[in-house]
């Protein structure tokens, strides 16, 4: 059983066990810790014989190809998709760039690309650059004071000039969940494609791309208890067919002569070069790790812990919350009265509390809600009540140290 | 324009302040007190141009009439900037070395010197270009 006080998940994460001082890792929105079984599976892959995929017919290559394609299936099913609809990428950022390049042909001068004010840079800058390149207009769905997007404004402004809508499922700086099914419906009403950045959502929600009705969904392995350098781009069949490759070479090639080249079929057409095979296997291992626990129990543990943290922070007289979205997922942003977030983060570190401070790679949102930045507390499966209490105690000590 | 140095404390005086510190909390408290020594920068100089790159907090630096003026909106950084200024005053060419040695002596090196985001590294690089 798992409770706020004890989480049965923590024991599976070697980095959080075995130190003398309790270490409160509350920075899972940046990167999650990795369970033992993932480390073991990655090592075992190399130990059993590593080879490139889809190339040779010897046994190492067959083994690698099978494991790699099985990993694709595992990951695709995790978000309710078919294996052939999942493209391996190095992470969310690469997936967004692949899309911004691959969809450039949809965008003409004077067209619109919509993002929201709470996007992090990876799902903003590629679209901004595409808008520059195509002389299109980058339009922004503004954020209300509580951190939710102004859906009414978007409904009013959206027109058939819009070709692409790119939004985060969950904001990485304030945890606000966006109404994706409604945004998808609106985008499709005007014939636009909708790209959903799921980096902060996949570990904390029951993600089903069919229910979200989006064209593309992107996420990273390192926020999902997997290794870095691996992630995925899901697309509906029609949406993936629309993508023109922008990175060339390796398995994405079908035939090449000096005059012309033709491309392989999907998903390989969009996977240039040798993929991160061990990364894919590691990420699939992380998914299998998660799947051994009932989904309801996992999500409810996190929700309860988040509610507890929110209650503790709200009660604290020196804590100022940044954004109070209707639907909050995985994290809380706040400031300590009169203390610069960086000063706070330096001291949190001294108290063995790992938090993030700054703009969380979402500078436009930060300048809207909290210009000096904020402190972000974000949760993973392994966190328990003790981690939150340790953070609250640290806040008291920091306030004392600052003498305020 | 003739102005008094921004900070009159020298390295030795700074080290004196930390002599009786027994815990890291006391050392940080001294560092916070040190930050109060640094008078605020004229807001007209807090420009984009004087803003040092690569910080999670804002750090400004300008240099005029052989006078180095710095400021930050984060207190721990301000405290460290006082040590930077004293190091600069002692021997401009060896600012970085004196700064690192002082942090080491004060028992602050372990956590603060490695942080690349706090702007101190960028400040030291800018100073190195000056001397």
Short mmCIF file of C-alpha atoms in Angstrom, two decimals:
data_model
loop_
_atom_site.label_atom_id
_atom_site.label_comp_id
_atom_site.label_asym_id
_atom_site.label_seq_id
_atom_site.Cartn_x
_atom_site.Cartn_y
_atom_site.Cartn_z
CA UNK A 1 0.00 0.00 0.00
CA UNK A 2 1.07 3.51 -0.49
CA UNK A 3 0.25 6.53 1.61
CA UNK A 4 1.37 10.12 1.93
CA UNK A 5 3.84 9.12 4.61
CA UNK A 6 5.26 6.10 2.87
CA UNK A 7 5.44 5.53 -0.79
CA UNK A 8 6.14 2.00 -1.87
CA UNK A 9 7.57 3.40 -5.09
CA UNK A 10 10.62 5.04 -3.53
CA UNK A 11 12.45 1.80 -2.80
CA UNK A 12 12.84 1.18 -6.55
CA UNK A 13 14.96 4.31 -7.08
CA UNK A 14 18.59 3.79 -6.07
CA UNK A 15 19.49 7.50 -6.20
CA UNK A 16 16.97 8.28 -3.44
CA UNK A 17 18.08 5.57 -1.08
CA UNK A 18 21.24 4.92 0.81
CA UNK A 19 22.29 8.42 1.81
CA UNK A 20 22.54 9.38 5.47
CA UNK A 21 20.72 12.67 5.12
CA UNK A 22 17.24 12.54 3.64
CA UNK A 23 17.31 14.19 0.26
CA UNK A 24 14.00 15.72 -0.86
CA UNK A 25 14.08 15.57 -4.62
CA UNK A 26 11.32 17.95 -5.71
CA UNK A 27 12.53 18.75 -9.22
CA UNK A 28 10.92 15.97 -11.25
CA UNK A 29 9.49 18.47 -13.73
CA UNK A 30 13.07 19.04 -14.86
CA UNK A 31 14.02 15.36 -14.83
CA UNK A 32 12.82 12.30 -12.96
CA UNK A 33 15.02 9.81 -11.13
CA UNK A 34 15.52 6.43 -12.75
CA UNK A 35 14.39 3.12 -11.23
CA UNK A 36 16.83 0.26 -10.83
CA UNK A 37 15.09 -1.93 -13.42
CA UNK A 38 15.63 0.70 -16.15
CA UNK A 39 19.33 0.88 -15.38
CA UNK A 40 19.48 -2.92 -15.46
CA UNK A 41 17.66 -3.20 -18.79
CA UNK A 42 19.92 -0.64 -20.45
CA UNK A 43 23.01 -2.42 -19.18
CA UNK A 44 21.67 -5.80 -20.19
CA UNK A 45 21.02 -4.61 -23.72
CA UNK A 46 24.68 -3.72 -24.17
CA UNK A 47 25.85 -6.83 -22.37
CA UNK A 48 23.83 -9.20 -24.51
CA UNK A 49 25.23 -7.79 -27.72
CA UNK A 50 24.55 -4.39 -29.19
CA UNK A 51 24.06 -3.82 -32.90
CA UNK A 52 22.46 -1.32 -35.20
CA UNK A 53 18.77 -1.79 -35.96
CA UNK A 54 17.17 -2.66 -39.32
CA UNK A 55 20.54 -3.35 -40.92
CA UNK A 56 22.17 -6.73 -40.59
CA UNK A 57 20.68 -10.18 -40.23
CA UNK A 58 23.03 -11.57 -37.58
CA UNK A 59 21.69 -12.42 -34.16
CA UNK A 60 22.88 -9.28 -32.36
CA UNK A 61 21.15 -7.16 -34.99
CA UNK A 62 17.98 -9.25 -34.86
CA UNK A 63 17.92 -8.97 -31.10
CA UNK A 64 18.45 -5.18 -31.20
CA UNK A 65 15.79 -4.66 -33.87
CA UNK A 66 13.25 -6.77 -32.00
CA UNK A 67 13.88 -5.01 -28.71
CA UNK A 68 13.76 -1.59 -30.39
CA UNK A 69 10.46 -2.27 -32.18
CA UNK A 70 8.95 -3.87 -29.11
CA UNK A 71 9.89 -0.71 -27.19
CA UNK A 72 8.08 1.36 -29.82
CA UNK A 73 4.96 -0.75 -29.34
CA UNK A 74 5.17 -0.47 -25.55
CA UNK A 75 5.52 3.30 -25.66
CA UNK A 76 2.79 3.74 -28.28
CA UNK A 77 0.30 1.67 -26.28
CA UNK A 78 1.11 3.74 -23.21
CA UNK A 79 -0.54 6.76 -24.88
CA UNK A 80 -3.22 4.78 -26.69
CA UNK A 81 -1.50 4.75 -30.09
CA UNK A 82 -0.36 2.18 -32.64
CA UNK A 83 3.35 1.46 -33.00
CA UNK A 84 3.54 2.77 -36.57
CA UNK A 85 2.26 6.16 -35.36
CA UNK A 86 5.18 6.71 -33.03
CA UNK A 87 8.43 8.32 -34.18
CA UNK A 88 11.48 8.13 -31.93
CA UNK A 89 13.13 11.47 -31.26
CA UNK A 90 15.81 12.62 -28.85
CA UNK A 91 13.13 14.36 -26.81
CA UNK A 92 10.35 16.94 -26.85
CA UNK A 93 12.55 19.73 -28.22
CA UNK A 94 13.70 17.71 -31.20
CA UNK A 95 10.13 16.59 -31.85
CA UNK A 96 8.90 20.20 -31.88
CA UNK A 97 11.68 21.17 -34.27
CA UNK A 98 10.95 18.18 -36.51
CA UNK A 99 7.34 19.36 -36.68
CA UNK A 100 8.12 23.02 -37.25
CA UNK A 101 10.36 22.02 -40.19
CA UNK A 102 8.10 19.27 -41.48
CA UNK A 103 4.95 21.40 -41.48
CA UNK A 104 6.55 24.52 -42.98
CA UNK A 105 4.87 23.77 -46.32
CA UNK A 106 1.45 24.29 -44.71
CA UNK A 107 2.22 27.87 -43.75
CA UNK A 108 2.16 30.80 -46.19
CA UNK A 109 2.68 34.53 -45.85
CA UNK A 110 -0.01 36.09 -43.65
CA UNK A 111 -1.09 32.76 -42.12
CA UNK A 112 -1.24 32.32 -38.37
CA UNK A 113 0.48 29.97 -35.96
CA UNK A 114 -1.02 29.97 -32.48
CA UNK A 115 0.81 29.18 -29.25
CA UNK A 116 -0.22 29.93 -25.66
CA UNK A 117 1.44 32.37 -23.29
CA UNK A 118 2.48 29.54 -21.02
CA UNK A 119 4.58 27.61 -23.53
CA UNK A 120 8.12 26.76 -22.59
CA UNK A 121 10.79 27.75 -25.05
CA UNK A 122 10.95 24.37 -26.80
CA UNK A 123 7.36 24.65 -27.96
CA UNK A 124 7.58 28.35 -28.72
CA UNK A 125 10.85 29.20 -30.42
CA UNK A 126 10.58 26.60 -33.25
CA UNK A 127 7.16 28.07 -34.15
CA UNK A 128 8.41 31.62 -33.86
CA UNK A 129 11.28 30.79 -36.22
CA UNK A 130 8.89 29.08 -38.63
CA UNK A 131 6.68 32.20 -38.57
CA UNK A 132 9.71 34.38 -39.40
CA UNK A 133 10.74 32.07 -42.21
CA UNK A 134 7.30 31.92 -43.82
CA UNK A 135 6.34 35.53 -43.06
CA UNK A 136 3.46 34.19 -41.00
CA UNK A 137 2.12 35.66 -37.76
CA UNK A 138 2.80 34.07 -34.41
CA UNK A 139 -0.34 34.59 -32.32
CA UNK A 140 -0.55 34.09 -28.58
CA UNK A 141 -3.44 32.81 -26.44
CA UNK A 142 -3.05 34.99 -23.34
CA UNK A 143 -3.03 33.69 -19.80
CA UNK A 144 -5.49 34.92 -17.15
CA UNK A 145 -4.30 36.07 -13.72
CA UNK A 146 -4.75 32.61 -12.22
CA UNK A 147 -2.57 31.05 -14.92
CA UNK A 148 -5.29 29.44 -17.06
CA UNK A 149 -5.40 30.33 -20.72
CA UNK A 150 -8.04 32.72 -21.99
CA UNK A 151 -10.06 30.24 -23.99
CA UNK A 152 -12.76 32.81 -24.76
CA UNK A 153 -10.20 35.08 -26.43
CA UNK A 154 -8.91 32.20 -28.52
CA UNK A 155 -12.44 31.23 -29.60
CA UNK A 156 -13.07 34.77 -30.68
CA UNK A 157 -9.80 35.34 -32.54
CA UNK A 158 -9.29 32.00 -34.23
CA UNK A 159 -9.93 32.01 -37.96
CA UNK A 160 -9.15 29.93 -40.99
CA UNK A 161 -5.88 31.86 -41.30
CA UNK A 162 -4.66 29.58 -38.53
CA UNK A 163 -2.64 26.63 -39.81
CA UNK A 164 -1.04 25.31 -36.62
CA UNK A 165 -1.93 25.43 -32.92
CA UNK A 166 0.94 24.41 -30.61
CA UNK A 167 0.14 24.10 -26.91
CA UNK A 168 1.43 22.36 -23.80
CA UNK A 169 -0.80 19.75 -22.19
CA UNK A 170 0.52 20.89 -18.80
CA UNK A 171 2.55 24.05 -18.16
CA UNK A 172 6.05 23.32 -16.90
CA UNK A 173 6.19 26.46 -14.79
CA UNK A 174 2.80 26.65 -13.05
CA UNK A 175 1.30 23.20 -13.64
CA UNK A 176 -1.82 24.47 -15.40
CA UNK A 177 -3.55 21.80 -17.49
CA UNK A 178 -4.88 23.03 -20.81
CA UNK A 179 -8.27 21.97 -22.22
CA UNK A 180 -6.78 19.96 -25.07
CA UNK A 181 -9.96 18.25 -26.39
CA UNK A 182 -11.62 21.67 -26.71
CA UNK A 183 -8.52 23.24 -28.30
CA UNK A 184 -8.35 20.32 -30.76
CA UNK A 185 -12.00 20.76 -31.66
CA UNK A 186 -11.51 24.48 -32.28
CA UNK A 187 -8.33 24.00 -34.31
CA UNK A 188 -9.92 21.33 -36.49
CA UNK A 189 -13.00 23.46 -37.03
CA UNK A 190 -10.74 25.86 -38.90
CA UNK A 191 -8.70 23.16 -40.62
CA UNK A 192 -5.60 23.73 -38.46
CA UNK A 193 -3.29 21.05 -37.08
CA UNK A 194 -2.83 20.83 -33.34
CA UNK A 195 0.49 19.97 -31.71
CA UNK A 196 0.44 19.05 -28.02
CA UNK A 197 3.59 19.19 -25.93
CA UNK A 198 3.07 16.44 -23.37
CA UNK A 199 6.45 16.70 -21.65
CA UNK A 200 4.95 17.63 -18.27
CA UNK A 201 1.82 15.52 -18.63
CA UNK A 202 2.74 11.93 -19.51
CA UNK A 203 4.08 11.02 -16.09
CA UNK A 204 1.13 12.50 -14.20
CA UNK A 205 -2.00 11.86 -16.26
CA UNK A 206 -3.73 9.02 -18.01
CA UNK A 207 -2.84 10.23 -21.48
CA UNK A 208 -4.88 8.90 -24.39
CA UNK A 209 -4.17 10.62 -27.69
CA UNK A 210 -7.55 9.50 -29.05
CA UNK A 211 -9.47 11.25 -26.32
CA UNK A 212 -7.31 14.35 -26.73
CA UNK A 213 -8.06 14.24 -30.48
CA UNK A 214 -4.79 16.00 -31.26
CA UNK A 215 -2.78 15.58 -34.47
CA UNK A 216 0.61 15.38 -32.77
CA UNK A 217 1.73 14.63 -29.23
CA UNK A 218 5.34 14.93 -28.08
CA UNK A 219 7.17 13.98 -24.92
CA UNK A 220 10.55 13.11 -23.39
CA UNK A 221 11.81 9.98 -21.67
CA UNK A 222 13.76 11.72 -18.94
CA UNK A 223 10.60 13.17 -17.38
CA UNK A 224 9.02 9.71 -17.45
CA UNK A 225 11.53 7.78 -15.31
CA UNK A 226 13.54 6.89 -18.42
CA UNK A 227 16.97 7.98 -19.65
CA UNK A 228 17.85 11.28 -21.34
CA UNK A 229 18.25 11.61 -25.10
CA UNK A 230 15.10 9.70 -25.97
CA UNK A 231 11.55 10.84 -26.57
CA UNK A 232 8.74 10.45 -29.02
CA UNK A 233 6.52 12.14 -31.50
CA UNK A 234 3.07 10.64 -31.95
CA UNK A 235 1.01 11.59 -34.96
CA UNK A 236 -2.22 10.38 -36.45
CA UNK A 237 -1.64 8.59 -39.74
CA UNK A 238 -2.79 11.52 -41.83
CA UNK A 239 -0.79 13.98 -39.71
CA UNK A 240 2.44 11.99 -40.06
CA UNK A 241 1.96 11.62 -43.83
CA UNK A 242 1.84 15.40 -43.96
CA UNK A 243 5.29 15.76 -42.43
CA UNK A 244 8.17 16.35 -44.79
CA UNK A 245 11.48 14.99 -43.53
CA UNK A 246 14.04 17.62 -42.61
CA UNK A 247 16.84 15.38 -41.39
CA UNK A 248 18.26 13.02 -43.98
CA UNK A 249 20.31 9.84 -43.94
CA UNK A 250 20.29 6.39 -42.41
CA UNK A 251 17.13 4.36 -42.19
CA UNK A 252 14.90 7.11 -43.59
CA UNK A 253 16.30 6.50 -47.08
CA UNK A 254 14.72 4.15 -49.63
CA UNK A 255 16.69 4.67 -52.84
CA UNK A 256 19.46 7.11 -53.62
CA UNK A 257 21.10 8.12 -56.86
CA UNK A 258 23.02 11.32 -57.58
CA UNK A 259 19.93 12.64 -59.35
CA UNK A 260 17.32 11.97 -56.72
CA UNK A 261 16.39 10.11 -53.54
CA UNK A 262 13.25 8.50 -52.23
CA UNK A 263 12.19 7.96 -48.66
CA UNK A 264 11.33 4.91 -46.62
CA UNK A 265 7.80 4.38 -45.27
CA UNK A 266 6.57 5.60 -41.90
CA UNK A 267 7.71 5.65 -39.15
CA UNK A 268 11.26 5.21 -40.53
CA UNK A 269 10.93 8.09 -43.01
CA UNK A 270 11.18 10.47 -40.05
CA UNK A 271 13.96 8.68 -38.15
CA UNK A 272 17.25 9.68 -39.74
CA UNK A 273 20.54 8.27 -38.53
CA UNK A 274 21.17 5.56 -35.99
CA UNK A 275 18.54 5.88 -33.27
CA UNK A 276 19.10 5.85 -29.53
CA UNK A 277 18.46 2.12 -29.23
CA UNK A 278 19.46 1.75 -25.59
CA UNK A 279 17.44 4.87 -24.79
CA UNK A 280 14.33 3.41 -26.43
CA UNK A 281 14.78 0.16 -24.51
CA UNK A 282 15.31 2.12 -21.28
CA UNK A 283 12.18 4.18 -21.83
CA UNK A 284 10.09 1.10 -22.57
CA UNK A 285 11.49 -0.42 -19.40
CA UNK A 286 10.32 2.67 -17.47
CA UNK A 287 6.82 2.24 -18.94
CA UNK A 288 6.78 -1.42 -17.91
CA UNK A 289 7.93 -0.36 -14.45
CA UNK A 290 4.96 2.03 -14.19
CA UNK A 291 2.54 -0.53 -15.59
CA UNK A 292 3.13 -2.94 -12.70
CA UNK A 293 1.25 -0.52 -10.43
CA UNK A 294 -2.45 0.22 -10.80
CA UNK A 295 -2.77 3.52 -12.67
CA UNK A 296 -5.46 4.76 -10.31
CA UNK A 297 -3.26 4.21 -7.30
CA UNK A 298 -0.25 5.93 -8.88
CA UNK A 299 -2.17 9.01 -9.91
CA UNK A 300 -4.08 9.22 -6.67
CA UNK A 301 -0.84 9.09 -4.65
CA UNK A 302 0.51 12.02 -6.64
CA UNK A 303 -2.73 13.99 -6.47
CA UNK A 304 -2.96 13.59 -2.70
CA UNK A 305 0.64 14.60 -2.24
CA UNK A 306 0.19 17.63 -4.47
CA UNK A 307 -2.91 18.63 -2.50
CA UNK A 308 -0.95 18.26 0.73
CA UNK A 309 1.93 20.38 -0.58
CA UNK A 310 -0.47 23.02 -1.86
CA UNK A 311 -2.27 23.16 1.48
CA UNK A 312 1.01 23.46 3.39
CA UNK A 313 2.30 26.21 1.14
CA UNK A 314 -1.00 28.10 1.16
CA UNK A 315 -1.06 28.07 4.95
CA UNK A 316 2.45 29.47 5.17
CA UNK A 317 2.33 33.21 5.83
CA UNK A 318 5.52 33.90 3.85
CA UNK A 319 4.60 31.94 0.75
CA UNK A 320 3.10 33.61 -2.30
CA UNK A 321 1.76 31.21 -4.91
CA UNK A 322 2.39 32.02 -8.56
CA UNK A 323 -0.69 31.10 -10.56
CA UNK A 324 -3.64 29.18 -9.20
CA UNK A 325 -4.91 27.23 -12.18
CA UNK A 326 -8.22 25.37 -12.09
CA UNK A 327 -6.59 22.07 -12.97
CA UNK A 328 -3.12 21.73 -11.51
CA UNK A 329 -0.85 18.84 -12.41
CA UNK A 330 2.41 17.78 -10.79
CA UNK A 331 3.87 21.06 -9.62
CA UNK A 332 3.49 24.32 -7.69
CA UNK A 333 5.26 27.62 -8.34
CA UNK A 334 5.71 30.09 -5.51
CA UNK A 335 7.84 32.84 -4.05
CA UNK A 336 8.99 33.62 -0.54
CA UNK A 337 8.08 37.12 0.57
CA UNK A 338 10.95 39.55 0.06
CA UNK A 339 13.39 36.88 -1.03
CA UNK A 340 14.74 36.50 -4.52
CA UNK A 341 13.98 33.00 -5.86
CA UNK A 342 17.64 32.39 -6.53
CA UNK A 343 18.60 33.19 -2.95
CA UNK A 344 15.91 30.79 -1.84
CA UNK A 345 17.07 28.03 -4.18
CA UNK A 346 20.67 28.37 -3.00
CA UNK A 347 19.52 27.84 0.57
CA UNK A 348 17.06 25.04 -0.24
CA UNK A 349 20.05 23.22 -1.65
CA UNK A 350 21.84 23.64 1.69
CA UNK A 351 18.89 21.94 3.38
CA UNK A 352 19.00 19.00 0.94
CA UNK A 353 15.87 20.10 -0.82
CA UNK A 354 16.19 20.01 -4.61
CA UNK A 355 13.93 22.64 -6.15
CA UNK A 356 14.25 24.71 -9.26
CA UNK A 357 14.25 28.48 -9.37
CA UNK A 358 14.16 30.94 -12.23
CA UNK A 359 12.02 31.24 -15.30
CA UNK A 360 11.68 27.48 -15.94
CA UNK A 361 12.47 28.01 -19.61
CA UNK A 362 9.21 29.92 -20.05
CA UNK A 363 10.30 33.54 -19.95
CA UNK A 364 7.16 35.09 -21.49
CA UNK A 365 4.93 33.48 -18.85
CA UNK A 366 7.34 34.43 -16.13
CA UNK A 367 7.31 38.08 -17.15
CA UNK A 368 3.51 37.97 -17.09
CA UNK A 369 3.01 36.36 -13.66
CA UNK A 370 6.26 36.76 -11.73
CA UNK A 371 9.00 38.88 -13.35
CA UNK A 372 11.78 37.88 -10.95
CA UNK A 373 11.06 34.21 -11.56
CA UNK A 374 9.75 31.73 -9.03
CA UNK A 375 10.55 28.61 -7.08
CA UNK A 376 9.09 25.41 -8.44
CA UNK A 377 8.24 22.35 -6.40
CA UNK A 378 7.50 19.38 -8.63
CA UNK A 379 6.60 15.82 -7.76
CA UNK A 380 7.49 12.32 -8.82
CA UNK A 381 6.17 8.93 -7.80
CA UNK A 382 8.89 8.52 -5.20
CA UNK A 383 7.99 11.61 -3.19
CA UNK A 384 6.28 11.34 0.19
CA UNK A 385 4.99 13.59 2.93
CA UNK A 386 8.46 13.78 4.48
CA UNK A 387 9.81 15.47 1.32
CA UNK A 388 7.13 18.17 1.51
CA UNK A 389 7.64 18.63 5.26
CA UNK A 390 11.38 18.97 4.67
CA UNK A 391 10.72 21.72 2.11
CA UNK A 392 8.37 23.56 4.49
CA UNK A 393 10.90 23.31 7.32
CA UNK A 394 13.54 24.67 4.97
CA UNK A 395 11.25 27.62 4.18
CA UNK A 396 11.00 28.43 7.90
CA UNK A 397 14.77 28.25 8.29
CA UNK A 398 15.35 30.37 5.20
CA UNK A 399 12.97 33.04 6.48
CA UNK A 400 14.78 32.99 9.80
CA UNK A 401 18.16 33.32 8.13
CA UNK A 402 16.96 36.29 6.16
CA UNK A 403 15.64 37.74 9.39
CA UNK A 404 12.32 38.69 7.92
CA UNK B 1 33.56 62.23 -12.00
CA UNK B 2 35.18 61.27 -8.76
CA UNK B 3 33.40 58.86 -6.54
CA UNK B 4 34.25 56.85 -3.48
CA UNK B 5 34.80 53.13 -4.04
CA UNK B 6 31.54 51.23 -3.95
CA UNK B 7 32.77 49.10 -1.08
CA UNK B 8 35.49 50.02 1.37
CA UNK B 9 35.94 46.62 2.95
CA UNK B 10 39.14 44.83 2.01
CA UNK B 11 39.66 41.08 1.87
CA UNK B 12 41.16 40.94 5.33
CA UNK B 13 38.23 42.77 6.87
CA UNK B 14 35.83 40.45 5.11
CA UNK B 15 37.67 37.41 6.40
CA UNK B 16 37.53 38.87 9.91
CA UNK B 17 33.75 38.89 9.75
CA UNK B 18 33.67 35.14 9.18
CA UNK B 19 36.23 34.13 11.81
CA UNK B 20 33.71 33.13 14.45
CA UNK B 21 31.26 31.38 12.16
CA UNK B 22 30.65 27.83 13.31
CA UNK B 23 27.94 26.60 11.00
CA UNK B 24 27.11 27.14 7.38
CA UNK B 25 24.03 29.09 8.50
CA UNK B 26 26.27 31.60 10.25
CA UNK B 27 28.46 31.89 7.20
CA UNK B 28 25.44 32.58 5.02
CA UNK B 29 24.14 35.08 7.56
CA UNK B 30 27.48 36.92 7.29
CA UNK B 31 27.22 36.77 3.53
CA UNK B 32 23.74 38.30 3.73
CA UNK B 33 25.05 41.03 6.05
CA UNK B 34 27.86 41.62 3.58
CA UNK B 35 25.26 42.22 0.89
CA UNK B 36 24.02 45.23 2.84
CA UNK B 37 27.43 46.86 2.50
CA UNK B 38 26.90 47.16 -1.23
CA UNK B 39 24.96 50.33 -1.91
CA UNK B 40 22.38 50.13 -4.67
CA UNK B 41 23.40 50.98 -8.19
CA UNK B 42 21.89 54.08 -9.71
CA UNK B 43 18.84 52.76 -11.52
CA UNK B 44 19.88 54.61 -14.67
CA UNK B 45 22.77 52.13 -14.94
CA UNK B 46 20.54 49.09 -14.53
CA UNK B 47 20.21 48.83 -18.26
CA UNK B 48 19.97 45.87 -20.59
CA UNK B 49 23.46 46.75 -21.75
CA UNK B 50 24.94 46.46 -18.26
CA UNK B 51 23.06 43.26 -17.48
CA UNK B 52 25.40 40.28 -17.25
CA UNK B 53 24.45 37.25 -19.32
CA UNK B 54 23.52 33.89 -17.92
CA UNK B 55 22.02 34.54 -14.51
CA UNK B 56 18.90 33.27 -12.82
CA UNK B 57 18.96 36.56 -10.96
CA UNK B 58 19.82 39.95 -12.45
CA UNK B 59 23.40 41.11 -12.13
CA UNK B 60 24.57 44.45 -13.49
CA UNK B 61 28.09 45.65 -14.05
CA UNK B 62 29.58 48.83 -15.43
CA UNK B 63 32.99 50.34 -15.39
CA UNK B 64 33.68 54.05 -15.58
CA UNK B 65 36.58 56.25 -14.49
CA UNK B 66 38.52 53.22 -13.22
CA UNK B 67 35.57 52.47 -10.97
CA UNK B 68 33.82 49.12 -11.05
CA UNK B 69 30.16 49.24 -10.05
CA UNK B 70 28.07 46.10 -9.60
CA UNK B 71 24.64 45.18 -8.28
CA UNK B 72 22.21 42.29 -8.14
CA UNK B 73 18.62 41.77 -7.08
CA UNK B 74 19.58 38.58 -5.22
CA UNK B 75 21.16 39.03 -1.81
CA UNK B 76 23.52 36.07 -1.78
CA UNK B 77 24.88 37.24 -5.11
CA UNK B 78 25.24 40.77 -3.71
CA UNK B 79 27.23 39.37 -0.81
CA UNK B 80 29.49 37.54 -3.24
CA UNK B 81 29.85 40.71 -5.31
CA UNK B 82 31.27 42.49 -2.26
CA UNK B 83 33.98 39.82 -2.19
CA UNK B 84 34.52 40.27 -5.94
CA UNK B 85 34.96 44.04 -5.49
CA UNK B 86 37.40 43.59 -2.63
CA UNK B 87 39.35 41.07 -4.72
CA UNK B 88 39.36 43.52 -7.61
CA UNK B 89 40.57 46.34 -5.37
CA UNK B 90 43.40 44.26 -4.01
CA UNK B 91 44.86 43.27 -7.37
CA UNK B 92 42.69 43.75 -10.43
CA UNK B 93 44.65 41.28 -12.56
CA UNK B 94 44.22 38.49 -10.05
CA UNK B 95 40.57 39.14 -9.15
CA UNK B 96 39.44 35.62 -9.97
CA UNK B 97 42.22 33.92 -8.02
CA UNK B 98 41.73 36.09 -4.94
CA UNK B 99 37.96 35.57 -5.13
CA UNK B 100 38.24 31.76 -5.27
CA UNK B 101 40.83 31.67 -2.49
CA UNK B 102 38.67 33.87 -0.30
CA UNK B 103 35.58 31.71 -0.83
CA UNK B 104 37.66 28.71 0.11
CA UNK B 105 38.86 30.41 3.31
CA UNK B 106 35.37 31.54 4.24
CA UNK B 107 34.02 28.03 3.82
CA UNK B 108 31.69 29.07 1.03
CA UNK B 109 33.50 27.59 -1.93
CA UNK B 110 31.88 24.21 -1.92
CA UNK B 111 28.41 25.29 -2.93
CA UNK B 112 28.83 28.67 -4.52
CA UNK B 113 31.87 28.52 -6.74
CA UNK B 114 30.55 25.77 -8.97
CA UNK B 115 27.27 27.42 -9.80
CA UNK B 116 27.50 28.76 -13.33
CA UNK B 117 24.05 30.25 -13.30
CA UNK B 118 24.52 32.82 -10.61
CA UNK B 119 26.29 35.39 -12.76
CA UNK B 120 29.49 35.47 -10.72
CA UNK B 121 31.40 33.53 -13.38
CA UNK B 122 30.21 35.99 -16.01
CA UNK B 123 31.15 38.95 -13.81
CA UNK B 124 34.64 37.55 -13.34
CA UNK B 125 35.00 37.01 -17.08
CA UNK B 126 33.96 40.60 -17.74
CA UNK B 127 36.45 41.85 -15.16
CA UNK B 128 39.19 39.75 -16.73
CA UNK B 129 38.52 41.55 -20.02
CA UNK B 130 38.93 44.93 -18.26
CA UNK B 131 42.29 44.34 -16.64
#
